[in-house]
Every structure is written in structure tokens, then in C-alpha cells.
GROMACS .gro file of C-alpha atoms in nm:
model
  404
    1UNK     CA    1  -3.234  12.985   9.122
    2UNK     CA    2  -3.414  12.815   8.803
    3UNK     CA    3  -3.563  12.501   8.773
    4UNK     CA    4  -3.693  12.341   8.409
    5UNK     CA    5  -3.864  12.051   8.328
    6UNK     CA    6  -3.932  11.969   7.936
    7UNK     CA    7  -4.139  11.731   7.797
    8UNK     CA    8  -4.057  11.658   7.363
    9UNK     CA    9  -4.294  11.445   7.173
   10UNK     CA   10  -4.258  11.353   6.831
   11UNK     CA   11  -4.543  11.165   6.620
   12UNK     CA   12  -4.536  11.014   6.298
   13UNK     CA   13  -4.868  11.038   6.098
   14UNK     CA   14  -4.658  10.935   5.745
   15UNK     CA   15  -4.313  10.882   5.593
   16UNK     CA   16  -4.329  11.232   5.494
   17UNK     CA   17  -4.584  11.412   5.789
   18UNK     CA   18  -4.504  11.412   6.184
   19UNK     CA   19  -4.605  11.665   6.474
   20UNK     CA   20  -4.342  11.795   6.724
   21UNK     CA   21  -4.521  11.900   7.084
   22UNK     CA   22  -4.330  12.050   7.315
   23UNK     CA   23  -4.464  12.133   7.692
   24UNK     CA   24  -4.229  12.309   7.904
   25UNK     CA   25  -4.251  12.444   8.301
   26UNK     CA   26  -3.969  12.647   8.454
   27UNK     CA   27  -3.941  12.817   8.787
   28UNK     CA   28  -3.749  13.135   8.863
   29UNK     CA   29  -3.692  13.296   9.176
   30UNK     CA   30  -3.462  13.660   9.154
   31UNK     CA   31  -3.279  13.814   9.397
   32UNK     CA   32  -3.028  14.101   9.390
   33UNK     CA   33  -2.894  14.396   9.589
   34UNK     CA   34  -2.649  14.642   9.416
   35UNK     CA   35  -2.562  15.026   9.432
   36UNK     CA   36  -2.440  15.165   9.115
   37UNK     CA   37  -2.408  15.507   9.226
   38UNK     CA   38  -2.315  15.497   9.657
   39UNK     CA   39  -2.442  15.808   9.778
   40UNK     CA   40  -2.597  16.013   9.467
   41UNK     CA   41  -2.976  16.020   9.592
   42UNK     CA   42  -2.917  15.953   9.957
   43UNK     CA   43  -2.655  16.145  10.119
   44UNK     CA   44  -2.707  15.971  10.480
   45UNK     CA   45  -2.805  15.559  10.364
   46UNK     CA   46  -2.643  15.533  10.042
   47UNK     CA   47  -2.834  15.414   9.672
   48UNK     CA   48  -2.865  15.034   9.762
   49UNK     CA   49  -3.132  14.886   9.590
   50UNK     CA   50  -3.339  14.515   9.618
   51UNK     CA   51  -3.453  14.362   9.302
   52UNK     CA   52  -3.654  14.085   9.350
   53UNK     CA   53  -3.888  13.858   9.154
   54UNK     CA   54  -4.052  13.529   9.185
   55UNK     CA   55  -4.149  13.373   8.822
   56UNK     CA   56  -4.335  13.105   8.683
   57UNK     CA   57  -4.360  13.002   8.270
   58UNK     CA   58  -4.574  12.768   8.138
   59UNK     CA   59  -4.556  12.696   7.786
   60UNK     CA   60  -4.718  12.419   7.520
   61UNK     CA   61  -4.653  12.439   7.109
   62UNK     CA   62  -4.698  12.220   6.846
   63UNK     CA   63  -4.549  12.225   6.475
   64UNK     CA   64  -4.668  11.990   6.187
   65UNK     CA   65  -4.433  11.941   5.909
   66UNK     CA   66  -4.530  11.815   5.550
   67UNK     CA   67  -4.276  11.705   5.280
   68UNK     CA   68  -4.395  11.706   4.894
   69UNK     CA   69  -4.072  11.493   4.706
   70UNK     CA   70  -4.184  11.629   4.367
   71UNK     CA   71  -3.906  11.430   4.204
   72UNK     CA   72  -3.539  11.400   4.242
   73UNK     CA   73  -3.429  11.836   4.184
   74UNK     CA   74  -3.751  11.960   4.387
   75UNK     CA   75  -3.869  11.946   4.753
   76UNK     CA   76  -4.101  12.116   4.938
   77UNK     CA   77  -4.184  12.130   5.327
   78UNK     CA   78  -4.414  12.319   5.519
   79UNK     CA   79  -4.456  12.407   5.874
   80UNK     CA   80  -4.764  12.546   6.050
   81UNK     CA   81  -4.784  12.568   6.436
   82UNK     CA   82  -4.936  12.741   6.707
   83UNK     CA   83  -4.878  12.762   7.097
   84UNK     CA   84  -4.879  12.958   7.395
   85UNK     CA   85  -4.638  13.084   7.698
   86UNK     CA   86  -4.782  13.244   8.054
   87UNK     CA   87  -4.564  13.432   8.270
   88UNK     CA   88  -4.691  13.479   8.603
   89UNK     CA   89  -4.480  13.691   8.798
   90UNK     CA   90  -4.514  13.799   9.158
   91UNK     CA   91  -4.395  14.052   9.386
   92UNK     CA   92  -4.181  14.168   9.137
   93UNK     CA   93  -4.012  14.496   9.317
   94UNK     CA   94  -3.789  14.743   9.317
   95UNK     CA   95  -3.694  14.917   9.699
   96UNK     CA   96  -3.428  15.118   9.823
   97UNK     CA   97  -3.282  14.947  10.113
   98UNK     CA   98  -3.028  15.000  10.381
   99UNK     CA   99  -2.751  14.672  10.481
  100UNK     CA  100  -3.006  14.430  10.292
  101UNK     CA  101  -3.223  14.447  10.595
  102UNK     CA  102  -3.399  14.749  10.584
  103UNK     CA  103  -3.660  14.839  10.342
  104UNK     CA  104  -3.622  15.214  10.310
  105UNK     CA  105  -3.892  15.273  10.048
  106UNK     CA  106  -4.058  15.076   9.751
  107UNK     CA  107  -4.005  15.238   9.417
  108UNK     CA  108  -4.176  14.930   9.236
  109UNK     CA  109  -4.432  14.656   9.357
  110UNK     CA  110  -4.702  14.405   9.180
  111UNK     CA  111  -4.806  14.163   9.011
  112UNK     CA  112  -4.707  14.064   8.663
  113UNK     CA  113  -4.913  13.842   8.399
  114UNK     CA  114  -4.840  13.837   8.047
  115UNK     CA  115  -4.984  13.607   7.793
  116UNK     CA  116  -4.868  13.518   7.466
  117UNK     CA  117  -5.051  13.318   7.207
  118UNK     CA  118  -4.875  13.262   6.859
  119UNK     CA  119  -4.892  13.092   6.539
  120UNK     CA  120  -4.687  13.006   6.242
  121UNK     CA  121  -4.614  12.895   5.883
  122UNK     CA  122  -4.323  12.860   5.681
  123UNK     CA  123  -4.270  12.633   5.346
  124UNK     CA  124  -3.950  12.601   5.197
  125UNK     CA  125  -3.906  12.527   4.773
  126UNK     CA  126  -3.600  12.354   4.663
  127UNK     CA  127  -3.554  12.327   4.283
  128UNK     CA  128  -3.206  12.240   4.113
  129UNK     CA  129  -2.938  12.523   4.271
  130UNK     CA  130  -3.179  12.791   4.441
  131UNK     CA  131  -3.395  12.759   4.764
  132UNK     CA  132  -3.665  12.991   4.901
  133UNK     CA  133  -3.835  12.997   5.206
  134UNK     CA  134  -4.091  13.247   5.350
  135UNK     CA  135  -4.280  13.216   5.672
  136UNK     CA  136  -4.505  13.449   5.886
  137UNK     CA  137  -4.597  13.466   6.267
  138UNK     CA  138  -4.831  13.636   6.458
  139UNK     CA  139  -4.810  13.727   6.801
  140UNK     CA  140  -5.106  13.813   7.058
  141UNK     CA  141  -4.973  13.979   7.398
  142UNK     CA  142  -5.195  14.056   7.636
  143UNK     CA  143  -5.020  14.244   7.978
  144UNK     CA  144  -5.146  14.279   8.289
  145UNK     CA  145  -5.005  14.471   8.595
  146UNK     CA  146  -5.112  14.542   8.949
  147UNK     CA  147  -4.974  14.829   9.091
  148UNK     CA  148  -4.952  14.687   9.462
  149UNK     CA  149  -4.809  15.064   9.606
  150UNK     CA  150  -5.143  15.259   9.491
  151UNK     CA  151  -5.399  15.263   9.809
  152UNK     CA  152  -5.683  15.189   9.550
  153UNK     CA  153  -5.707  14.871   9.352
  154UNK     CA  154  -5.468  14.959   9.028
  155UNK     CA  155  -5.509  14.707   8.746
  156UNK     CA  156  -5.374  14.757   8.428
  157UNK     CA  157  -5.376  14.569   8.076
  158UNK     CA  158  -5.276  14.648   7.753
  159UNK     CA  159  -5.293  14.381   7.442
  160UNK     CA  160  -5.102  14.412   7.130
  161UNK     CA  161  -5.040  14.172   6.793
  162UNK     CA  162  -4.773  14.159   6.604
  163UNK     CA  163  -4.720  14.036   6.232
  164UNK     CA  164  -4.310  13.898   6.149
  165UNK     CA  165  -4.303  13.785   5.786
  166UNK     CA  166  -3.962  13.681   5.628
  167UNK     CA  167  -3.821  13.620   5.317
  168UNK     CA  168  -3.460  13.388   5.244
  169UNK     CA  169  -3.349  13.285   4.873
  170UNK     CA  170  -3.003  13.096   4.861
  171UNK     CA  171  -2.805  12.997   4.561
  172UNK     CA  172  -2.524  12.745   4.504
  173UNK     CA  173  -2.334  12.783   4.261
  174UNK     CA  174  -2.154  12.496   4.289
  175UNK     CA  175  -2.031  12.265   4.522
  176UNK     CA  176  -1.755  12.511   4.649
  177UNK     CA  177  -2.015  12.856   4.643
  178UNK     CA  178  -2.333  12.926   4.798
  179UNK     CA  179  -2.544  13.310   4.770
  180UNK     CA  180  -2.778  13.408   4.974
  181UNK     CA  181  -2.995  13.678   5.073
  182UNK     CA  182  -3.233  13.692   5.395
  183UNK     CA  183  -3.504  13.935   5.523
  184UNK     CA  184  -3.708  13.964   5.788
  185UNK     CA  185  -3.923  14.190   6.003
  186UNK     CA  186  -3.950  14.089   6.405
  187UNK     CA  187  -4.025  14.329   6.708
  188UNK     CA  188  -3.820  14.421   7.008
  189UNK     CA  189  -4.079  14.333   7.373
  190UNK     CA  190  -4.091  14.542   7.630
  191UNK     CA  191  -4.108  14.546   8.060
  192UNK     CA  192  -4.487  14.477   8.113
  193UNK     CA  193  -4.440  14.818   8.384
  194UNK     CA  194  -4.344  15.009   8.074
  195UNK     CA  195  -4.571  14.887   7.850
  196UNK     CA  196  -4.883  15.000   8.122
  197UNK     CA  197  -4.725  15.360   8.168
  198UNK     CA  198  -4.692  15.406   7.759
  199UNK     CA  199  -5.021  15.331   7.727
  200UNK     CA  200  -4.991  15.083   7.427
  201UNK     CA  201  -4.786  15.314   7.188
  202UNK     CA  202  -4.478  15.137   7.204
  203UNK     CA  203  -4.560  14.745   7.318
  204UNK     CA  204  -4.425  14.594   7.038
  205UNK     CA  205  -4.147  14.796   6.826
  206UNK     CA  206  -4.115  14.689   6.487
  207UNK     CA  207  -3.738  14.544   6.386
  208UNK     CA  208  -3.606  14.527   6.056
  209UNK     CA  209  -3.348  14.318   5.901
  210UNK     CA  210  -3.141  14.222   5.654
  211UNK     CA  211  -2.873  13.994   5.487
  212UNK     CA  212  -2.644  13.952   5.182
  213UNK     CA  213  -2.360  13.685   5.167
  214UNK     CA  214  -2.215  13.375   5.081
  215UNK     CA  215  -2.036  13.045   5.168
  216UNK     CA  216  -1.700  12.946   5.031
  217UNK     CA  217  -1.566  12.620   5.047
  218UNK     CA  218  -1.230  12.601   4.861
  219UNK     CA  219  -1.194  12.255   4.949
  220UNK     CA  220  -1.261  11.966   5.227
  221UNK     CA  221  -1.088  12.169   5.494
  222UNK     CA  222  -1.165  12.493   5.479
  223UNK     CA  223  -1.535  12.660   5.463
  224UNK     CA  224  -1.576  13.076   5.504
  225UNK     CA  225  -1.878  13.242   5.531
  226UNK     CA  226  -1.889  13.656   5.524
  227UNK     CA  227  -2.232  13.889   5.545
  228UNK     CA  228  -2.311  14.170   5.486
  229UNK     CA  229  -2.619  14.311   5.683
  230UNK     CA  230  -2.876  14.612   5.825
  231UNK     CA  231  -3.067  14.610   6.137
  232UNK     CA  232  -3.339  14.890   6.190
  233UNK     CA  233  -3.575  14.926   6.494
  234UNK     CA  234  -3.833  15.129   6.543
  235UNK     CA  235  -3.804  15.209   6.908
  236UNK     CA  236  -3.427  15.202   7.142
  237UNK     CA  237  -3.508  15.083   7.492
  238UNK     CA  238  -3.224  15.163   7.771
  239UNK     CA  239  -3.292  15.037   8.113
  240UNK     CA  240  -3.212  15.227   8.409
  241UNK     CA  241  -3.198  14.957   8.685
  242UNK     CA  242  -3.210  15.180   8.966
  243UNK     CA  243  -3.518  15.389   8.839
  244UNK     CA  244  -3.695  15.094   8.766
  245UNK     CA  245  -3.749  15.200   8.496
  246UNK     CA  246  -3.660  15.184   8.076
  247UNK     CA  247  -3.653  15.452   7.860
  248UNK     CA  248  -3.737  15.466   7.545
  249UNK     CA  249  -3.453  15.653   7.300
  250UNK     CA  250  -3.589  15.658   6.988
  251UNK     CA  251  -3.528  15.467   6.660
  252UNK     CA  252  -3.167  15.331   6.564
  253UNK     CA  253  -3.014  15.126   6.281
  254UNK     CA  254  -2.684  14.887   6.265
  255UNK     CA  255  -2.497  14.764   5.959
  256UNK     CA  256  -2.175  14.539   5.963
  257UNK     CA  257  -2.049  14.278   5.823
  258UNK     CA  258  -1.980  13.916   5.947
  259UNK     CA  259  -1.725  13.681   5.888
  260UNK     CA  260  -1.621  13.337   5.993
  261UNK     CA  261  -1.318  13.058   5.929
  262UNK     CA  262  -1.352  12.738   5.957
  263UNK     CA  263  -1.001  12.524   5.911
  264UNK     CA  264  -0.963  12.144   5.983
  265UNK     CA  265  -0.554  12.154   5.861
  266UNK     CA  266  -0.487  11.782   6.031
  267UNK     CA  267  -0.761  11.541   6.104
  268UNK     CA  268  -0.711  11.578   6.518
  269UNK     CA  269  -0.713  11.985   6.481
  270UNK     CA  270  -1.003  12.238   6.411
  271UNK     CA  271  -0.921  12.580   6.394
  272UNK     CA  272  -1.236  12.857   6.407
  273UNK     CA  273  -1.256  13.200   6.374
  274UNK     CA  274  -1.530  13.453   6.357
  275UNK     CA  275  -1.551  13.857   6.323
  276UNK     CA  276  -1.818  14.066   6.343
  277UNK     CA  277  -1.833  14.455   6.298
  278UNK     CA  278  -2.118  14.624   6.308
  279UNK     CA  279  -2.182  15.044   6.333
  280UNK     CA  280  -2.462  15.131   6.523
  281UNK     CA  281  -2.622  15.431   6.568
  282UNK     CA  282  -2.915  15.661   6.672
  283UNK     CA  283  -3.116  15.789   6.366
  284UNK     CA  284  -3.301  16.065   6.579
  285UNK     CA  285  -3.035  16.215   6.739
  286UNK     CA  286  -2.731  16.485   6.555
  287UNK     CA  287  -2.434  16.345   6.457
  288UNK     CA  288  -2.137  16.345   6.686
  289UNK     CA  289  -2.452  16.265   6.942
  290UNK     CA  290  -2.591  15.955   6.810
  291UNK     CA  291  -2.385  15.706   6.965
  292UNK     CA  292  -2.571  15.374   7.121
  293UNK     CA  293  -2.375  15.316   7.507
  294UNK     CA  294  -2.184  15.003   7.489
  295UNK     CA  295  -2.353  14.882   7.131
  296UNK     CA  296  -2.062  14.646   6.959
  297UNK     CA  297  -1.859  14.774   6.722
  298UNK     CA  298  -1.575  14.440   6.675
  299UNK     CA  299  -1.586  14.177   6.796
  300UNK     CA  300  -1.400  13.830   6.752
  301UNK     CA  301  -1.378  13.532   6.877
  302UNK     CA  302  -1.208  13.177   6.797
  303UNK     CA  303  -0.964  12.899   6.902
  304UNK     CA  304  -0.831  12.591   6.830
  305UNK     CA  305  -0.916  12.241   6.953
  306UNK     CA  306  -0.729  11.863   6.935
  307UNK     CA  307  -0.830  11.562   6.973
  308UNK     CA  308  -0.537  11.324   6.977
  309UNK     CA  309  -0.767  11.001   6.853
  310UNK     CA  310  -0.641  10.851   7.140
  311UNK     CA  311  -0.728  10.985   7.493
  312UNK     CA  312  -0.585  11.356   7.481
  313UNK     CA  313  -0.852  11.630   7.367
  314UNK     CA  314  -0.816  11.994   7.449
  315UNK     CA  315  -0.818  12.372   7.332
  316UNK     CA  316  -0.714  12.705   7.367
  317UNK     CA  317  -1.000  12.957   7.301
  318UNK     CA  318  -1.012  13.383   7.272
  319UNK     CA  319  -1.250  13.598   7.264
  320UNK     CA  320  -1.216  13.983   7.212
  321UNK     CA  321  -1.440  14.309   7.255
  322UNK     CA  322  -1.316  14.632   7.135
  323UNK     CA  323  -1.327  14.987   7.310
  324UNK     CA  324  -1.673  15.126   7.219
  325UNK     CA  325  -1.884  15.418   7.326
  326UNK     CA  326  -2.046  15.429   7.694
  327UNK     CA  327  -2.240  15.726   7.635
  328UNK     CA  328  -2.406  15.926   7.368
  329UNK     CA  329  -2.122  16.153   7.222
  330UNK     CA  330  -1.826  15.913   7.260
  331UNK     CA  331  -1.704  16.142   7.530
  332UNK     CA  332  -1.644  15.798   7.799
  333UNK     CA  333  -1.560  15.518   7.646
  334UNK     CA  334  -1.602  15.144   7.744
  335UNK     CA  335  -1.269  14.948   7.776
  336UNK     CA  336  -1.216  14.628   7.526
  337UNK     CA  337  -1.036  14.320   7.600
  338UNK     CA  338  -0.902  14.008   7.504
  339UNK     CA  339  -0.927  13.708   7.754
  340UNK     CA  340  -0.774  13.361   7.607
  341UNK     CA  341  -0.893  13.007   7.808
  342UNK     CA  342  -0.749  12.654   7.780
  343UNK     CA  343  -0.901  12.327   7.856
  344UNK     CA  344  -0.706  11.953   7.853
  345UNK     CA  345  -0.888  11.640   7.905
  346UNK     CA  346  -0.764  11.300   7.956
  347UNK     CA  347  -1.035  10.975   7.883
  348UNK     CA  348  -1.011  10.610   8.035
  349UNK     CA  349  -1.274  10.439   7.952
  350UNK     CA  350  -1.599  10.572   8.082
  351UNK     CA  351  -1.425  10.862   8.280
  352UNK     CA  352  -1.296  11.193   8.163
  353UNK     CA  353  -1.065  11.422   8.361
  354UNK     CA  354  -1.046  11.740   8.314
  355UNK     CA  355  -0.783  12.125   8.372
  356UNK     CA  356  -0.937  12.459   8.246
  357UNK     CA  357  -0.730  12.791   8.308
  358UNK     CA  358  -0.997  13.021   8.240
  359UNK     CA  359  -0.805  13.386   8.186
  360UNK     CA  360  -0.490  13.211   8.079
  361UNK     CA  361  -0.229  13.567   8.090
  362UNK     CA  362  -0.443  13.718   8.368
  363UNK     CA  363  -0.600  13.985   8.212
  364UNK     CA  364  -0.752  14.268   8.360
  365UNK     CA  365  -1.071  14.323   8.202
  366UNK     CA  366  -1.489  14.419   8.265
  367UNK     CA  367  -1.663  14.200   8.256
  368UNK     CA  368  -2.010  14.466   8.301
  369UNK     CA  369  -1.931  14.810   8.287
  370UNK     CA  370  -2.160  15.091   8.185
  371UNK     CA  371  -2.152  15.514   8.246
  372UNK     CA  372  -2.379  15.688   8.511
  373UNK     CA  373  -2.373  15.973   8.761
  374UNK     CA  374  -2.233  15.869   9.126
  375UNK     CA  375  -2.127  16.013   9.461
  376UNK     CA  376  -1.912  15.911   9.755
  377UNK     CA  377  -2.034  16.004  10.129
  378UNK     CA  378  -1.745  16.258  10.147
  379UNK     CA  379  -1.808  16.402   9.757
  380UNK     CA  380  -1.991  16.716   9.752
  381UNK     CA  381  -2.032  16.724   9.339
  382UNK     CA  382  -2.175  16.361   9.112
  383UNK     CA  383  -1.907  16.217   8.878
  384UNK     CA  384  -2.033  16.025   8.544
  385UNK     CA  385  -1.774  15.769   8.465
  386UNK     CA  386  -1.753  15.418   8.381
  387UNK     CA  387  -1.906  15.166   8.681
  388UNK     CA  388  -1.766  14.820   8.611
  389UNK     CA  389  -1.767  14.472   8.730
  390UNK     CA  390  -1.431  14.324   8.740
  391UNK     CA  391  -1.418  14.024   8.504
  392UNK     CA  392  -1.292  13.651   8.632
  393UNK     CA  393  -0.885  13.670   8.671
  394UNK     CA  394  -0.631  13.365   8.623
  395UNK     CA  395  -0.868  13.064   8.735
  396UNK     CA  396  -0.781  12.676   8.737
  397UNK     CA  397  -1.013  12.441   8.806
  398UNK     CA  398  -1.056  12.027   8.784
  399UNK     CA  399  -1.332  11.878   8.571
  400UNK     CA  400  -1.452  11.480   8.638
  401UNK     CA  401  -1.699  11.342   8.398
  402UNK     CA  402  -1.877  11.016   8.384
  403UNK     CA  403  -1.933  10.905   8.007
  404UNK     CA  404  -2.232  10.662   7.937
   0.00000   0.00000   0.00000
């Protein structure tokens, strides 16, 4: 369960200067028992597992923004900010249990507090045709774990910052073309456990990315958008659920290219479209052995939706996931699929009823599915294949909304 409560303030110092303050609570409580692989570890109880966590995040920022209206071609904004999120975590554990009632053995127990206190600044320059923005954050982290299984008092910290600049410059040509190009450098966080046990070395891994493309816009109806980009990170984290643990794999990089329809043919239908493919692989590893398990390589998604201008709205939506790699050398592969949904609502006056057929043609497909060693009681060798999740079959259900 999750609970949230937000609190948004807005203040206006000037017609060109106001603050934004946000303060923000939520409360998280985890629980889950699985066994991805039956009777691998424990030939007599079986590999069931209790994951459990009970979280709370407190959070306050503020943002001041500042607009300079040089004259009619030029404008320029800044942004500065600054805030800060807690995450106090308890009993967060890992145990191998038996029926859900049993607690065999704890593989993971503590106490989790992690602090992060940021700031920001960004200005954007518009003159004539071209627009650039740049921006940089920083990011203190400070972690803390107790280990609650060690017979001595085991408290651990580690503290790391982080610098993310970026860089964006877009051109329009003219009222049909827009260029642009976008950079930026980010990092990839980490499981507080981890970052104790690593010592500091990898807390925060550095990310790298970039973007080339372009928005088309032949005329009022149509708009397409295609980019080219490159994604590099420093450090690959896989985690391993039942270890409780994540591994780090070593640095990778992705490049693909994205690209997006927009179509209004008829003034009560939108049709959408996008497509992303993308090629990722490990940069430390040989080729033929570099593949990253279940990293996308295609995947679209898109629909169409009506709105009669009466009462009648509606749409028919798809999305689609291709067959990609589940382990490192392609050898077991990850099944794709393509699962379509409809929706049809009827309004009178302040009430809106509602049909969606969520997997319209039934589809079989996985909705979670990853490779790993298992074994059944009666198996007297493991078998890596592909563990799934079945995803949601043919499905209709009513909708009633009140409007005010």
C-alpha cells in the first residue's frame, strides 16, 4: 500500500519573478513472497522468499524563476532551486521462508536512511530562431545502513556528490521545421546495501547522453518528430532478487533512434504513433557475449481515439515489444508481443459511463519474464530458461465517472 499527500505553493514576487514550493509526505509499506527457482537451493522446503519493507519519504524544494523580456526576438529565464528528500526505511528484509509462515532464515535485515540534499540552475536564451539552455545540479547522498543480523552493533555510511550539467540548442527553421541537439550527463543510484558492501566505489555511476533530431510539421494535422541518440553508463547494475543482492556488470552503451506520428485527419479523430529502437550492449564484455538480458531493442506503441463532439468518445490502443535477449550471448531469448485495448464512453451530463476490453484478441503474452537457474522437487539437474509472469488475458470491465 502507498499513501501521498502533496502540498504546491506558488508565490508571486513580480510580473516576471515567482517561487514554486513543493512539500510532499508519502507512506509505503512492501510486501511480497515469490520463488523464482522452486527447489534449486533447498531440496526439502523449496526457494520461497519474503521481501518486505516499511518506507517513509519526506521531501521539501523550492525553485525561483526570473524572466528578462529583452525586447520582442529575445527572452531569458532562469531557475535556481534547492531541496531535500529523506527516506527512512525499516526492517527492510530479505528471508527464506516456508508456506509464508515460517521464517527459515534471514538473508537480509536493517535499517535504511538515505539523505539527499540538491540544488539547481538552469537559464534558457531565446533570440530570433535558436534557443539554448544549460543547467547544472548537484547532488549530496549520504547512506546509512544497520546491519540488524550481525551480533555486534553494525552501522554503516557512505556519502557521495554528484555533478549533472546539460547542454540543449534548438533551431527552427521555420514554422514547419525545428533542429535540435541535447546533452547531458546524470548518474544511475544504487541499493543503499550495495552501496555499504562497495565501499563507496560505485555510489553514484556516471550516465551519459545524447540527442540529435528534429520536428516536422507539414501542416495543421500532422507533426513528426525522429532522434537520433547515445546513452553511456559507467557502471550496469542487475539485481538478483533472491540473493538480495545487485551486481554490478560493468559499463554499457545504447544508441537508437526515436520516432513519433502525430495525425489529427478529421477534427473528432487523433491518430498517434511512436517507435523506438535502440541497440544496447556491454562494452566490457567480447562480442557475441555482450548482450544486456531483456534491454529493448523495438518497441512501438500507438492508437487511435474519437470523440464524436457529442457524447461518444473512445479508442483502440497497441502496444508492442519485440523478442530480445534474456541472457548474455543471445542463447534464450525473451518472447515479444503485441496486446491491442479498447475503451468506449458514453457522457450525460455530469456522468460518464464507461467499457474497456483490455487484451482485445486474447493474446498470450509476459507480462515479466526473465532467465535463471531452477529445479523441481523431483529434478535431479538445474534448468536456466525463461521464468515468466503471465500477462492480463481478454478482460472487460465497466467504468462510472462523476464529472464536476
Amino acid at each position: 500500500s502507498r499513501s501521498n499527500v502533496v502540498l504546491n505553493y506558488t508565490k508571486y514576487l513580480a510580473d516576471n519573478q515567482f517561487v514554486k514550493t513543493r512539500a510532499f509526505v508519502s507512506a509505503y509499506d512492501f510486501l511480497l513472497y515469490s520463488n523464482f527457482t522452486f527447489f534449486l537451493n533447498d531440496s526439502i522446503n523449496g526457494d520461497q522468499i519474503r521481501q518486505k519493507e516499511n518506507r517513509q519519504i519526506y521531501g521539501l524544494d523550492t525553485e525561483l524563476n526570473y524572466r528578462i523580456n529583452k525586447n520582442s526576438d529575445s527572452d531569458l529565464l532562469f531557475k535556481i532551486g534547492t531541496g531535500i528528500r529523506y527516506d527512512d526505511v525499516n526492517d527492510i528484509e530479505l528471508s527464506n521462508t516456508l508456506n509464508r509462515k515460517t521464517t527459515l532464515s534471514h538473508l537480509a535485515l536493517g535499517q535504511v536512511d538515505e539523505s539527499n540534499i540538491f540544488g539547481h540552475a538552469d537559464a534558457t536564451f531565446v533570440s530570433g530562431k535558436w534557443m539554448l539552455n544549460a543547467g547544472i545540479r548537484a547532488d549530496y547522498f549520504k547512506f546509512i545502513y544497520e546491519n540488524q543480523l550481525s551480533a555486534l552493533y553494525d552501522l554503516r555510511y557512505a556519502t557521495k556528490t554528484a555533478w549533472s550539467p546539460k547542454l540543449n540548442i534548438q533551431y527552427t527553421i521555420n514554422k514547419s521545421i525545428q533542429l535540435f541537439a541535447k546533452s547531458g550527463k546524470g548518474f544511475h543510484s544504487n541499493d543503499t546495501r550495495v552501496v555499504i558492501d562497495e565501499q563507496a566505489q560505485h555510489v553514484l555511476p556516471a550516465a551519459y547522453g545524447i540527442d540529435f533530431g528534429g520536428v516536422l510539421k507539414p501542416n495543421k494535422n500532422l507533426i513528426i518528430n525522429a532522434a537520433l541518440w547515445y546513452l553511456h553508463l559507467d557502471q550496469e547494475f542487475v539485481y538478483v532478487g533472491d540473493g538480495g543482492i545487485v551486481e554490478p556488470s560493468g559499463r554499457s552503451r545504447r544508441q537508437g533512434l526515436d520516432f513519433g506520428v502525430r495525425y489529427q485527419p478529421t477534427h473528432w479523430m487523433f491518430i498517434y504513433s511512436d517507435l523506438n529502437l535502440a541497440n544496447p550492449r556491454s562494452v566490457d564484455d567480447a562480442e557475441g557475449e555482450n548482450y544486456i538480458p531483456l534491454a529493448p531493442t523495438l518497441t512501438n506503441t500507438g492508437g487511435i481515439s474519437f470523440h464524436s463532439g457529442q457524447n461518444i468518445s473512445g479508442g483502440l490502443r497497441y502496444r508492442h515489444v519485440a523478442d530480445r535477449p534474456a541472457n548474455e550471448d543471445n542463447s534464450i531469448v525473451a518472447q515479444g508481443y503485441t496486446v491491442i485495448d479498447l475503451n468506449v464512453n458514453y457522457t450525460f451530463k455530469n456522468i460518464m459511463l464507461g467499457l474497456e476490453i483490455n487484451n482485445l484478441f486474447n493474446t498470450e503474452w509476459n507480462e515479466t519474464q526473465f532467465a535463471t537457474e531452477s529445479r523441481l522437487k523431483d529434478e535431479a539437474a538445474p534448468v536456466e530458461e525463461i521464468h515468466f509472469t503471465p500477462g492480463i488475458p481478454f478482460f472487460i470491465k465497466g467504468k462510472l465517472t462523476y464529472l464536476f
